């Protein structure tokens, strides 16, 4: 999942109204965390992070999702 500028998170597919988005670098350090309350949220990553591999965690009541992302 290469990302250039914006990471789009859609929590409506999980059937929840609130969730937390956490971005973790390859060493396991949390580099970004955001509470999600909108069904679809766009997170601007442009010029915010060093290009590389990160893990995105989306967690809410009754679910957790993890995905690997590549920021260019």
GROMACS .gro file of N, CA, C and O in nm:
model
  288
    1UNK      N    1   0.082  -0.119   0.000
    1UNK     CA    2   0.000   0.000   0.000
    1UNK      C    3   0.087   0.125   0.000
    1UNK      O    4   0.099   0.191   0.104
    2UNK      N    5   0.145   0.165  -0.108
    2UNK     CA    6   0.224   0.289  -0.108
    2UNK      C    7   0.133   0.411  -0.090
    2UNK      O    8   0.026   0.419  -0.148
    3UNK      N    9   0.178   0.505  -0.009
    3UNK     CA   10   0.102   0.626   0.017
    3UNK      C   11   0.188   0.745  -0.019
    3UNK      O   12   0.303   0.754   0.024
    4UNK      N   13   0.133   0.836  -0.097
    4UNK     CA   14   0.207   0.956  -0.132
    4UNK      C   15   0.177   1.070  -0.037
    4UNK      O   16   0.266   1.132   0.017
    5UNK      N   17   0.049   1.103  -0.016
    5UNK     CA   18   0.015   1.220   0.063
    5UNK      C   19  -0.092   1.197   0.167
    5UNK      O   20  -0.084   1.249   0.277
    6UNK      N   21  -0.195   1.122   0.133
    6UNK     CA   22  -0.312   1.111   0.220
    6UNK      C   23  -0.346   0.965   0.247
    6UNK      O   24  -0.348   0.883   0.156
    7UNK      N   25  -0.372   0.934   0.374
    7UNK     CA   26  -0.416   0.801   0.415
    7UNK      C   27  -0.564   0.814   0.449
    7UNK      O   28  -0.602   0.894   0.534
    8UNK      N   29  -0.648   0.740   0.380
    8UNK     CA   30  -0.792   0.749   0.399
    8UNK      C   31  -0.839   0.633   0.487
    8UNK      O   32  -0.811   0.517   0.457
    9UNK      N   33  -0.909   0.667   0.596
    9UNK     CA   34  -0.958   0.567   0.690
    9UNK      C   35  -1.110   0.570   0.690
    9UNK      O   36  -1.171   0.675   0.713
   10UNK      N   37  -1.172   0.455   0.665
   10UNK     CA   38  -1.318   0.444   0.663
   10UNK      C   39  -1.359   0.347   0.775
   10UNK      O   40  -1.347   0.226   0.759
   11UNK      N   41  -1.407   0.403   0.887
   11UNK     CA   42  -1.444   0.316   0.999
   11UNK      C   43  -1.587   0.264   0.988
   11UNK      O   44  -1.626   0.175   1.063
   12UNK      N   45  -1.666   0.317   0.895
   12UNK     CA   46  -1.804   0.271   0.882
   12UNK      C   47  -1.810   0.123   0.845
   12UNK      O   48  -1.905   0.054   0.882
   13UNK      N   49  -1.709   0.073   0.777
   13UNK     CA   50  -1.708  -0.068   0.739
   13UNK      C   51  -1.696  -0.161   0.860
   13UNK      O   52  -1.727  -0.279   0.852
   14UNK      N   53  -1.655  -0.107   0.976
   14UNK     CA   54  -1.643  -0.186   1.098
   14UNK      C   55  -1.765  -0.172   1.187
   14UNK      O   56  -1.773  -0.234   1.293
   15UNK      N   57  -1.860  -0.087   1.148
   15UNK     CA   58  -1.983  -0.071   1.225
   15UNK      C   59  -1.965   0.002   1.357
   15UNK      O   60  -2.038  -0.024   1.452
   16UNK      N   61  -1.867   0.092   1.364
   16UNK     CA   62  -1.844   0.168   1.487
   16UNK      C   63  -1.847   0.318   1.456
   16UNK      O   64  -1.836   0.359   1.341
   17UNK      N   65  -1.864   0.397   1.561
   17UNK     CA   66  -1.866   0.541   1.543
   17UNK      C   67  -1.736   0.608   1.583
   17UNK      O   68  -1.708   0.720   1.542
   18UNK      N   69  -1.656   0.539   1.665
   18UNK     CA   70  -1.529   0.596   1.711
   18UNK      C   71  -1.420   0.489   1.702
   18UNK      O   72  -1.445   0.371   1.724
   19UNK      N   73  -1.299   0.534   1.672
   19UNK     CA   74  -1.184   0.443   1.665
   19UNK      C   75  -1.058   0.526   1.684
   19UNK      O   76  -1.062   0.649   1.685
   20UNK      N   77  -0.946   0.457   1.698
   20UNK     CA   78  -0.817   0.522   1.710
   20UNK      C   79  -0.727   0.474   1.597
   20UNK      O   80  -0.719   0.354   1.571
   21UNK      N   81  -0.663   0.568   1.530
   21UNK     CA   82  -0.567   0.538   1.424
   21UNK      C   83  -0.428   0.562   1.482
   21UNK      O   84  -0.400   0.669   1.536
   22UNK      N   85  -0.341   0.462   1.474
   22UNK     CA   86  -0.205   0.474   1.524
   22UNK      C   87  -0.109   0.432   1.414
   22UNK      O   88  -0.127   0.328   1.351
   23UNK      N   89  -0.006   0.513   1.392
   23UNK     CA   90   0.098   0.483   1.294
   23UNK      C   91   0.227   0.455   1.371
   23UNK      O   92   0.269   0.536   1.455
   24UNK      N   93   0.287   0.340   1.343
   24UNK     CA   94   0.406   0.294   1.414
   24UNK      C   95   0.517   0.271   1.313
   24UNK      O   96   0.495   0.212   1.208
   25UNK      N   97   0.638   0.318   1.347
   25UNK     CA   98   0.749   0.296   1.255
   25UNK      C   99   0.804   0.155   1.268
   25UNK      O  100   0.759   0.077   1.353
   26UNK      N  101   0.899   0.121   1.185
   26UNK     CA  102   0.951  -0.016   1.177
   26UNK      C  103   1.018  -0.061   1.308
   26UNK      O  104   1.024  -0.179   1.338
   27UNK      N  105   1.062   0.036   1.390
   27UNK     CA  106   1.125   0.001   1.519
   27UNK      C  107   1.022  -0.017   1.630
   27UNK      O  108   1.059  -0.053   1.742
   28UNK      N  109   0.894   0.009   1.599
   28UNK     CA  110   0.788  -0.010   1.698
   28UNK      C  111   0.749   0.117   1.773
   28UNK      O  112   0.666   0.113   1.862
   29UNK      N  113   0.806   0.231   1.734
   29UNK     CA  114   0.775   0.357   1.801
   29UNK      C  115   0.651   0.421   1.739
   29UNK      O  116   0.639   0.432   1.617
   30UNK      N  117   0.559   0.464   1.826
   30UNK     CA  118   0.440   0.534   1.779
   30UNK      C  119   0.482   0.672   1.729
   30UNK      O  120   0.542   0.750   1.803
   31UNK      N  121   0.452   0.700   1.603
   31UNK     CA  122   0.491   0.829   1.544
   31UNK      C  123   0.370   0.920   1.520
   31UNK      O  124   0.385   1.039   1.496
   32UNK      N  125   0.248   0.862   1.528
   32UNK     CA  126   0.128   0.942   1.506
   32UNK      C  127   0.010   0.868   1.566
   32UNK      O  128  -0.002   0.746   1.553
   33UNK      N  129  -0.078   0.942   1.631
   33UNK     CA  130  -0.201   0.883   1.683
   33UNK      C  131  -0.314   0.984   1.667
   33UNK      O  132  -0.294   1.104   1.690
   34UNK      N  133  -0.430   0.935   1.626
   34UNK     CA  134  -0.542   1.025   1.600
   34UNK      C  135  -0.672   0.952   1.636
   34UNK      O  136  -0.692   0.838   1.596
   35UNK      N  137  -0.758   1.019   1.710
   35UNK     CA  138  -0.890   0.965   1.742
   35UNK      C  139  -0.984   0.995   1.626
   35UNK      O  140  -0.993   1.109   1.581
   36UNK      N  141  -1.052   0.892   1.579
   36UNK     CA  142  -1.142   0.905   1.465
   36UNK      C  143  -1.287   0.908   1.514
   36UNK      O  144  -1.328   0.821   1.588
   37UNK      N  145  -1.361   1.009   1.472
   37UNK     CA  146  -1.504   1.015   1.506
   37UNK      C  147  -1.590   1.031   1.381
   37UNK      O  148  -1.710   1.012   1.386
   38UNK      N  149  -1.529   1.068   1.270
   38UNK     CA  150  -1.600   1.074   1.143
   38UNK      C  151  -1.593   0.937   1.076
   38UNK      O  152  -1.496   0.864   1.093
   39UNK      N  153  -1.695   0.903   0.999
   39UNK     CA  154  -1.697   0.773   0.934
   39UNK      C  155  -1.582   0.757   0.835
   39UNK      O  156  -1.525   0.650   0.822
   40UNK      N  157  -1.549   0.865   0.765
   40UNK     CA  158  -1.435   0.864   0.673
   40UNK      C  159  -1.345   0.980   0.709
   40UNK      O  160  -1.389   1.094   0.719
   41UNK      N  161  -1.219   0.950   0.733
   41UNK     CA  162  -1.122   1.051   0.772
   41UNK      C  163  -1.002   1.043   0.679
   41UNK      O  164  -0.953   0.934   0.652
   42UNK      N  165  -0.956   1.158   0.632
   42UNK     CA  166  -0.835   1.163   0.552
   42UNK      C  167  -0.725   1.222   0.638
   42UNK      O  168  -0.740   1.330   0.694
   43UNK      N  169  -0.615   1.149   0.649
   43UNK     CA  170  -0.501   1.191   0.730
   43UNK      C  171  -0.390   1.234   0.636
   43UNK      O  172  -0.342   1.153   0.556
   44UNK      N  173  -0.351   1.359   0.645
   44UNK     CA  174  -0.249   1.416   0.557
   44UNK      C  175  -0.111   1.377   0.608
   44UNK      O  176  -0.071   1.416   0.716
   45UNK      N  177  -0.039   1.300   0.530
   45UNK     CA  178   0.094   1.254   0.567
   45UNK      C  179   0.205   1.326   0.493
   45UNK      O  180   0.322   1.299   0.515
   46UNK      N  181   0.167   1.419   0.406
   46UNK     CA  182   0.267   1.488   0.325
   46UNK      C  183   0.366   1.564   0.412
   46UNK      O  184   0.328   1.640   0.500
   47UNK      N  185   0.493   1.541   0.388
   47UNK     CA  186   0.603   1.608   0.459
   47UNK      C  187   0.604   1.585   0.610
   47UNK      O  188   0.670   1.656   0.683
   48UNK      N  189   0.529   1.486   0.656
   48UNK     CA  190   0.521   1.461   0.800
   48UNK      C  191   0.612   1.348   0.846
   48UNK      O  192   0.651   1.345   0.962
   49UNK      N  193   0.642   1.255   0.758
   49UNK     CA  194   0.716   1.136   0.798
   49UNK      C  195   0.826   1.104   0.698
   49UNK      O  196   0.813   1.129   0.579
   50UNK      N  197   0.932   1.046   0.747
   50UNK     CA  198   1.040   0.998   0.663
   50UNK      C  199   0.987   0.884   0.577
   50UNK      O  200   0.916   0.797   0.629
   51UNK      N  201   1.016   0.882   0.448
   51UNK     CA  202   0.973   0.770   0.365
   51UNK      C  203   1.022   0.637   0.423
   51UNK      O  204   1.133   0.628   0.475
   52UNK      N  205   0.937   0.537   0.416
   52UNK     CA  206   0.972   0.405   0.467
   52UNK      C  207   0.850   0.322   0.497
   52UNK      O  208   0.738   0.356   0.463
   53UNK      N  209   0.873   0.210   0.566
   53UNK     CA  210   0.767   0.116   0.602
   53UNK      C  211   0.714   0.150   0.741
   53UNK      O  212   0.792   0.173   0.835
   54UNK      N  213   0.582   0.153   0.754
   54UNK     CA  214   0.514   0.179   0.880
   54UNK      C  215   0.402   0.078   0.895
   54UNK      O  216   0.362   0.012   0.800
   55UNK      N  217   0.349   0.068   1.016
   55UNK     CA  218   0.232  -0.014   1.042
   55UNK      C  219   0.121   0.077   1.090
   55UNK      O  220   0.141   0.160   1.179
   56UNK      N  221   0.003   0.061   1.031
   56UNK     CA  222  -0.114   0.139   1.071
   56UNK      C  223  -0.208   0.047   1.148
   56UNK      O  224  -0.240  -0.063   1.103
   57UNK      N  225  -0.247   0.091   1.266
   57UNK     CA  226  -0.341   0.018   1.350
   57UNK      C  227  -0.469   0.101   1.361
   57UNK      O  228  -0.463   0.221   1.388
   58UNK      N  229  -0.582   0.037   1.340
   58UNK     CA  230  -0.711   0.102   1.359
   58UNK      C  231  -0.785   0.016   1.461
   58UNK      O  232  -0.808  -0.103   1.437
   59UNK      N  233  -0.817   0.077   1.575
   59UNK     CA  234  -0.880   0.001   1.683
   59UNK      C  235  -1.004   0.074   1.732
   59UNK      O  236  -1.003   0.195   1.748
   60UNK      N  237  -1.109  -0.004   1.753
   60UNK     CA  238  -1.233   0.049   1.806
   60UNK      C  239  -1.299  -0.057   1.891
   60UNK      O  240  -1.242  -0.165   1.914
   61UNK      N  241  -1.417  -0.028   1.937
   61UNK     CA  242  -1.487  -0.122   2.023
   61UNK      C  243  -1.519  -0.250   1.946
   61UNK      O  244  -1.592  -0.248   1.846
   62UNK      N  245  -1.458  -0.359   1.986
   62UNK     CA  246  -1.487  -0.488   1.925
   62UNK      C  247  -1.409  -0.521   1.799
   62UNK      O  248  -1.437  -0.622   1.736
   63UNK      N  249  -1.312  -0.439   1.760
   63UNK     CA  250  -1.234  -0.473   1.641
   63UNK      C  251  -1.095  -0.411   1.647
   63UNK      O  252  -1.071  -0.313   1.717
   64UNK      N  253  -1.005  -0.470   1.572
   64UNK     CA  254  -0.869  -0.416   1.555
   64UNK      C  255  -0.822  -0.457   1.417
   64UNK      O  256  -0.843  -0.570   1.374
   65UNK      N  257  -0.759  -0.364   1.348
   65UNK     CA  258  -0.708  -0.390   1.212
   65UNK      C  259  -0.565  -0.338   1.205
   65UNK      O  260  -0.535  -0.230   1.255
   66UNK      N  261  -0.478  -0.416   1.144
   66UNK     CA  262  -0.338  -0.377   1.126
   66UNK      C  263  -0.305  -0.392   0.978
   66UNK      O  264  -0.342  -0.490   0.915
   67UNK      N  265  -0.234  -0.292   0.924
   67UNK     CA  266  -0.190  -0.301   0.785
   67UNK      C  267  -0.053  -0.238   0.773
   67UNK      O  268  -0.020  -0.144   0.844
   68UNK      N  269   0.025  -0.292   0.684
   68UNK     CA  270   0.158  -0.235   0.656
   68UNK      C  271   0.144  -0.133   0.546
   68UNK      O  272   0.075  -0.157   0.447
   69UNK      N  273   0.207  -0.016   0.564
   69UNK     CA  274   0.200   0.089   0.464
   69UNK      C  275   0.341   0.137   0.429
   69UNK      O  276   0.431   0.135   0.512
   70UNK      N  277   0.357   0.180   0.308
   70UNK     CA  278   0.483   0.236   0.259
   70UNK      C  279   0.460   0.382   0.229
   70UNK      O  280   0.378   0.417   0.145
   71UNK      N  281   0.529   0.468   0.301
   71UNK     CA  282   0.519   0.611   0.276
   71UNK      C  283   0.634   0.650   0.185
   71UNK      O  284   0.750   0.624   0.216
   72UNK      N  285   0.601   0.714   0.072
   72UNK     CA  286   0.702   0.753  -0.026
   72UNK      C  287   0.743   0.897  -0.006
   72UNK      O  288   0.675   0.979   0.039
   0.00000   0.00000   0.00000
